[in-house]
Short mmCIF file of C-alpha atoms in Angstrom, two decimals:
data_model
loop_
_atom_site.label_atom_id
_atom_site.label_comp_id
_atom_site.label_asym_id
_atom_site.label_seq_id
_atom_site.Cartn_x
_atom_site.Cartn_y
_atom_site.Cartn_z
CA UNK A 1 -14.76 8.64 -9.73
CA UNK A 2 -11.18 8.85 -10.94
CA UNK A 3 -7.63 7.97 -9.72
CA UNK A 4 -6.50 11.53 -10.30
CA UNK A 5 -5.71 13.65 -7.27
CA UNK A 6 -8.07 16.22 -5.83
CA UNK A 7 -6.41 19.29 -7.30
CA UNK A 8 -6.53 17.94 -10.82
CA UNK A 9 -10.14 17.17 -10.35
CA UNK A 10 -10.90 20.52 -9.11
CA UNK A 11 -9.25 22.06 -12.11
CA UNK A 12 -11.19 19.78 -14.39
CA UNK A 13 -14.60 20.31 -12.78
CA UNK A 14 -14.18 24.09 -12.82
CA UNK A 15 -14.36 23.96 -16.60
CA UNK A 16 -17.58 21.96 -16.75
CA UNK A 17 -20.84 21.94 -14.91
CA UNK A 18 -21.35 19.01 -12.65
CA UNK A 19 -24.40 18.35 -10.53
CA UNK A 20 -22.97 15.22 -8.84
CA UNK A 21 -20.08 14.56 -6.38
CA UNK A 22 -16.79 13.90 -8.14
CA UNK A 23 -14.55 11.61 -6.02
CA UNK A 24 -10.75 11.12 -5.99
CA UNK A 25 -9.71 7.54 -5.72
CA UNK A 26 -6.06 8.76 -5.61
CA UNK A 27 -4.85 7.38 -2.30
CA UNK A 28 -4.43 4.50 -1.54
CA UNK A 29 -4.01 4.70 -5.31
CA UNK A 30 -6.93 3.13 -7.14
CA UNK A 31 -8.00 1.24 -4.01
CA UNK A 32 -11.74 1.59 -4.77
CA UNK A 33 -11.35 0.83 -8.43
CA UNK A 34 -9.49 -2.21 -7.30
CA UNK A 35 -12.35 -3.28 -5.01
CA UNK A 36 -14.70 -2.98 -7.98
CA UNK A 37 -12.24 -4.82 -10.14
CA UNK A 38 -11.82 -1.90 -12.66
CA UNK A 39 -8.35 -0.84 -11.95
CA UNK A 40 -6.12 -1.19 -15.03
CA UNK A 41 -2.38 -1.93 -14.58
CA UNK A 42 -1.40 1.51 -15.62
CA UNK A 43 -3.09 2.75 -12.48
CA UNK A 44 -6.21 4.30 -14.17
CA UNK A 45 -9.81 3.03 -13.94
CA UNK A 46 -11.75 1.43 -16.69
CA UNK A 47 -14.60 3.38 -18.03
CA UNK A 48 -17.19 1.66 -15.96
CA UNK A 49 -20.59 2.15 -14.61
CA UNK A 50 -22.23 0.54 -11.52
CA UNK A 51 -25.65 1.24 -10.43
CA UNK A 52 -26.28 0.52 -6.82
CA UNK A 53 -29.78 0.63 -5.31
CA UNK A 54 -30.98 1.97 -2.04
CA UNK A 55 -30.28 -1.39 -0.35
CA UNK A 56 -26.65 -1.26 -1.48
CA UNK A 57 -27.06 -4.02 -4.02
CA UNK A 58 -25.35 -3.71 -7.41
CA UNK A 59 -28.19 -3.70 -10.06
CA UNK A 60 -26.05 -2.92 -13.27
CA UNK A 61 -22.46 -3.12 -14.34
CA UNK A 62 -21.07 -1.97 -17.51
CA UNK A 63 -17.37 -1.77 -18.34
CA UNK A 64 -16.65 -0.04 -21.59
CA UNK A 65 -13.89 0.50 -24.03
CA UNK A 66 -11.88 3.42 -22.76
CA UNK A 67 -12.36 5.31 -25.94
CA UNK A 68 -15.98 4.53 -26.35
CA UNK A 69 -19.10 6.54 -25.17
CA UNK A 70 -21.02 4.00 -23.01
CA UNK A 71 -24.34 5.10 -24.26
CA UNK A 72 -27.41 5.93 -21.99
CA UNK A 73 -30.29 3.60 -22.83
CA UNK A 74 -29.47 0.55 -20.65
CA UNK A 75 -28.63 2.89 -17.82
CA UNK A 76 -31.85 4.84 -18.04
CA UNK A 77 -33.72 1.43 -18.29
CA UNK A 78 -32.11 0.15 -15.15
CA UNK A 79 -32.76 3.28 -13.32
CA UNK A 80 -36.49 3.37 -14.31
CA UNK A 81 -36.76 -0.30 -13.34
CA UNK A 82 -35.26 0.46 -9.80
CA UNK A 83 -37.30 3.60 -9.30
CA UNK A 84 -40.48 1.79 -10.45
CA UNK A 85 -40.02 -1.07 -7.99
CA UNK A 86 -39.99 1.42 -5.01
CA UNK B 1 9.73 -22.88 4.76
CA UNK B 2 10.56 -20.19 2.15
CA UNK B 3 11.36 -16.56 2.77
CA UNK B 4 10.87 -14.02 0.06
CA UNK B 5 11.93 -10.42 0.40
CA UNK B 6 10.63 -7.67 -1.89
CA UNK B 7 12.04 -4.30 -1.87
CA UNK B 8 9.27 -1.78 -2.01
CA UNK B 9 10.48 0.91 -4.27
CA UNK B 10 8.79 4.13 -3.52
CA UNK B 11 7.38 5.84 -6.53
CA UNK B 12 9.27 8.95 -7.63
CA UNK B 13 12.19 8.18 -5.30
CA UNK B 14 15.45 7.66 -7.03
CA UNK B 15 17.24 6.83 -3.81
CA UNK B 16 14.70 4.13 -3.23
CA UNK B 17 15.22 2.61 -6.62
CA UNK B 18 18.95 2.94 -6.36
CA UNK B 19 18.98 1.26 -2.83
CA UNK B 20 16.93 -1.63 -4.27
CA UNK B 21 19.29 -1.93 -7.24
CA UNK B 22 22.35 -1.79 -4.95
CA UNK B 23 20.91 -4.69 -2.83
CA UNK B 24 20.25 -6.80 -5.83
CA UNK B 25 23.61 -6.02 -7.26
CA UNK B 26 25.21 -7.05 -4.00
CA UNK B 27 23.04 -10.24 -4.27
CA UNK B 28 24.70 -11.08 -7.62
CA UNK B 29 28.01 -10.91 -5.87
CA UNK B 30 26.83 -12.96 -2.85
CA UNK B 31 26.73 -10.23 -0.37
CA UNK B 32 22.98 -9.44 -0.16
CA UNK B 33 22.47 -9.44 3.53
CA UNK B 34 25.64 -7.46 4.28
CA UNK B 35 24.38 -4.81 1.83
CA UNK B 36 20.88 -5.06 3.29
CA UNK B 37 22.12 -4.33 6.74
CA UNK B 38 24.35 -1.50 5.66
CA UNK B 39 21.44 0.09 3.71
CA UNK B 40 19.24 0.08 6.77
CA UNK B 41 22.02 1.60 8.88
CA UNK B 42 22.56 4.37 6.39
CA UNK B 43 18.91 5.13 5.36
CA UNK B 44 17.63 7.51 4.41
CA UNK B 45 20.79 8.89 3.04
CA UNK B 46 21.40 6.64 0.00
CA UNK B 47 22.55 8.58 -2.88
CA UNK B 48 24.89 7.05 -5.42
CA UNK B 49 28.20 8.14 -3.80
CA UNK B 50 27.11 6.51 -0.59
CA UNK B 51 25.92 3.38 -2.24
CA UNK B 52 29.24 3.12 -4.03
CA UNK B 53 31.00 3.57 -0.57
CA UNK B 54 28.98 0.68 0.88
CA UNK B 55 29.87 -1.57 -2.06
CA UNK B 56 33.57 -0.78 -1.52
CA UNK B 57 33.17 -1.43 2.25
CA UNK B 58 31.79 -4.90 1.43
CA UNK B 59 34.69 -5.46 -0.94
CA UNK B 60 32.38 -5.91 -4.00
CA UNK B 61 33.76 -5.91 -7.49
CA UNK B 62 33.29 -2.28 -8.15
CA UNK B 63 33.29 -2.59 -11.96
CA UNK B 64 30.43 -5.16 -11.78
CA UNK B 65 28.66 -3.06 -9.13
CA UNK B 66 28.73 0.20 -11.11
CA UNK B 67 27.73 -1.61 -14.30
CA UNK B 68 24.72 -3.14 -12.52
CA UNK B 69 23.80 0.28 -11.20
CA UNK B 70 24.24 2.15 -14.60
CA UNK B 71 22.63 -0.53 -16.72
CA UNK B 72 19.75 -1.13 -14.18
CA UNK B 73 19.70 -4.78 -15.38
CA UNK B 74 17.76 -5.86 -12.28
CA UNK B 75 15.11 -3.14 -12.56
CA UNK B 76 12.57 -5.20 -14.60
CA UNK B 77 12.54 -7.80 -11.99
CA UNK B 78 12.24 -5.39 -9.17
CA UNK B 79 9.37 -3.60 -10.93
CA UNK B 80 7.56 -6.71 -11.87
CA UNK B 81 7.61 -7.65 -8.14
CA UNK B 82 6.35 -4.27 -7.21
CA UNK B 83 3.43 -4.66 -9.65
CA UNK B 84 2.58 -7.95 -8.10
CA UNK B 85 2.73 -6.42 -4.67
CA UNK B 86 0.26 -3.75 -5.78
CA UNK B 87 -1.96 -6.43 -7.20
CA UNK B 88 -2.14 -7.94 -3.76
CA UNK B 89 -3.48 -4.55 -2.60
CA UNK B 90 -0.31 -3.64 -0.65
CA UNK B 91 0.58 -0.01 -0.85
CA UNK B 92 2.71 0.40 2.11
CA UNK B 93 5.79 -0.81 3.76
CA UNK B 94 6.81 -2.87 5.68
CA UNK B 95 4.18 -5.47 4.94
CA UNK B 96 4.49 -9.09 5.55
CA UNK B 97 2.48 -11.95 4.00
CA UNK B 98 2.81 -15.06 6.12
CA UNK B 99 1.09 -18.03 4.65
CA UNK B 100 -1.55 -15.95 3.16
CA UNK B 101 -2.07 -13.67 6.11
CA UNK B 102 -1.25 -10.02 5.63
CA UNK B 103 0.55 -8.34 8.50
CA UNK B 104 0.77 -4.60 7.81
CA UNK B 105 3.12 -2.17 9.53
CA UNK B 106 6.27 -2.50 11.58
CA UNK B 107 4.89 -4.98 14.34
CA UNK B 108 6.77 -6.07 17.37
CA UNK B 109 8.62 -9.20 16.55
CA UNK B 110 6.35 -11.37 18.66
CA UNK B 111 3.41 -10.67 16.39
CA UNK B 112 5.37 -12.20 13.46
CA UNK B 113 6.47 -15.07 15.57
CA UNK B 114 2.79 -15.77 16.46
CA UNK B 115 1.59 -15.82 12.96
CA UNK B 116 4.52 -17.92 11.81
CA UNK B 117 3.99 -20.47 14.66
CA UNK B 118 0.36 -20.51 13.91
CA UNK B 119 0.99 -21.29 10.31
CA UNK B 120 3.51 -23.88 11.17
CA UNK B 121 1.13 -25.53 13.65
CA UNK B 122 -1.82 -25.45 11.19
CA UNK B 123 0.07 -27.02 8.35
CA UNK B 124 1.87 -29.59 10.38
CA UNK B 125 4.40 -31.35 8.16
CA UNK B 126 2.94 -29.94 4.97
CA UNK B 127 5.36 -27.70 3.25
CA UNK B 128 4.05 -24.04 3.25
CA UNK B 129 5.23 -21.10 1.23
CA UNK B 130 5.21 -17.72 3.03
CA UNK B 131 6.19 -14.60 1.43
CA UNK B 132 7.79 -12.01 3.64
CA UNK B 133 7.99 -8.46 2.42
CA UNK B 134 10.22 -5.89 3.86
CA UNK B 135 11.09 -2.37 2.68
CA UNK B 136 14.53 -0.96 2.40
CA UNK B 137 13.45 2.20 4.21
CA UNK B 138 11.84 0.91 7.24
CA UNK B 139 13.63 -0.78 10.01
CA UNK B 140 11.74 -3.72 11.01
CA UNK B 141 14.45 -5.27 13.22
CA UNK B 142 16.09 -8.55 12.49
CA UNK B 143 14.30 -11.05 10.22
CA UNK B 144 12.39 -13.68 12.12
CA UNK B 145 14.70 -16.42 13.44
CA UNK B 146 12.74 -19.00 11.60
CA UNK B 147 13.35 -17.30 8.39
CA UNK B 148 16.99 -16.65 8.91
CA UNK B 149 17.82 -20.24 9.61
CA UNK B 150 15.95 -21.65 6.58
CA UNK B 151 15.99 -21.15 2.84
CA UNK B 152 15.83 -17.65 1.61
CA UNK B 153 14.79 -16.99 -1.83
CA UNK B 154 15.02 -14.13 -4.05
CA UNK B 155 12.05 -14.77 -6.25
CA UNK B 156 8.91 -13.48 -7.49
CA UNK B 157 6.00 -12.59 -5.06
CA UNK B 158 4.04 -15.90 -5.16
CA UNK B 159 0.65 -14.81 -6.31
CA UNK B 160 -0.95 -18.12 -5.73
CA UNK B 161 -1.01 -17.53 -2.01
CA UNK B 162 -4.46 -16.54 -0.77
CA UNK B 163 -4.77 -13.05 0.54
CA UNK B 164 -8.16 -12.84 2.29
CA UNK B 165 -8.35 -9.11 2.65
CA UNK B 166 -6.77 -7.97 -0.70
CA UNK B 167 -8.47 -8.08 -4.10
CA UNK B 168 -12.03 -9.16 -3.98
CA UNK B 169 -12.16 -13.03 -4.23
CA UNK B 170 -15.02 -12.58 -6.66
CA UNK B 171 -15.52 -9.60 -8.95
CA UNK B 172 -18.63 -7.58 -8.09
CA UNK B 173 -21.71 -9.10 -9.76
CA UNK B 174 -25.16 -7.73 -10.25
CA UNK B 175 -27.32 -8.71 -7.37
CA UNK B 176 -24.51 -8.63 -4.77
CA UNK B 177 -23.73 -6.02 -2.25
CA UNK B 178 -21.62 -3.20 -3.52
CA UNK B 179 -18.26 -2.73 -1.73
CA UNK B 180 -18.22 0.31 0.42
CA UNK B 181 -15.76 3.11 0.12
CA UNK B 182 -14.95 6.51 1.57
CA UNK B 183 -13.15 8.99 -0.75
CA UNK B 184 -12.41 12.74 -0.78
CA UNK B 185 -14.78 14.62 -2.99
CA UNK B 186 -14.32 17.82 -4.94
CA UNK B 187 -16.09 20.60 -2.93
CA UNK B 188 -17.25 18.44 -0.08
CA UNK B 189 -15.44 16.48 2.67
CA UNK B 190 -15.29 12.82 2.12
CA UNK B 191 -18.23 10.82 0.76
CA UNK B 192 -19.02 7.13 1.66
CA UNK B 193 -21.19 4.81 -0.27
CA UNK B 194 -23.02 3.77 2.77
CA UNK B 195 -24.27 7.33 3.31
CA UNK B 196 -26.72 6.73 0.52
CA UNK B 197 -28.03 3.48 2.03
CA UNK B 198 -31.79 3.66 2.33
CA UNK B 199 -31.88 7.15 0.81
CA UNK B 200 -30.77 7.32 -2.86
CA UNK B 201 -29.94 5.12 -5.67
CA UNK B 202 -26.35 5.62 -6.74
CA UNK B 203 -24.81 5.59 -10.19
CA UNK B 204 -21.20 5.02 -9.86
CA UNK B 205 -19.13 6.10 -12.80
CA UNK B 206 -15.38 5.38 -13.01
CA UNK B 207 -13.54 7.29 -15.55
CA UNK B 208 -9.93 6.85 -16.71
CA UNK B 209 -8.69 10.36 -16.20
CA UNK B 210 -9.55 13.94 -15.57
CA UNK B 211 -10.34 15.92 -18.70
CA UNK B 212 -11.91 12.96 -20.44
CA UNK B 213 -15.28 13.63 -21.78
CA UNK B 214 -17.95 12.55 -19.17
#
């Protein structure tokens, strides 16, 4: 999810292979990022990951430095935990 | 009672920015409301020659007025206020915040009166601080009579007022329900978080900008 408009996202995703929906939080600008408290004052989102389970409950939050790769281990662990509890 | 008016400068609109600057320049010469009314009369045709014309009509000191317009000395204040408005999750105009209640859109005057009277009744003799936001480009009608007759302040948007339906009062936390949203998606129509309820776990990834590495 990004605060860019849809045409920009289309141009971007054409160049890479994505197997998941890419959402545009462009209008009202950054509204959803704001709801998740990850909107920066420059109008862009933090590099943030939320894992939400089937009941709609947040299970994991990670807000990362914008220039850093968030890493996968904790995410995979959380996902396995949720899947395992089914 | 205090009344705060914040021009909502539309992004990418020079006329909007200039109109706000003209209003604040007129304020500096004690003619804010006069300029305010003329701006609403003339809108949306508000280019620089027209603004100069309005200033002349009001008998403003034209040297001072032109200087304020060229140097944009009031722009930082206007922009700071706009940032605050956005922080309150307000993205459209006109919007009024009356004692913490957000009233969106150009409503009939009775609606404002109702909210104001309610706030007055509730707070009794306790002083209260409403913020009243109004755009330079949308005609709302005359300011509420209550507001006109009392103190009017050009000030910062008071951020200490409570806005129930703006920013989340608590940031999202693990174990709490995730806020729902509906957004346009590349390829598909819109997607809502609630569509996944009971079906799939969701990994929501916010990214700063397109073309950043996933």
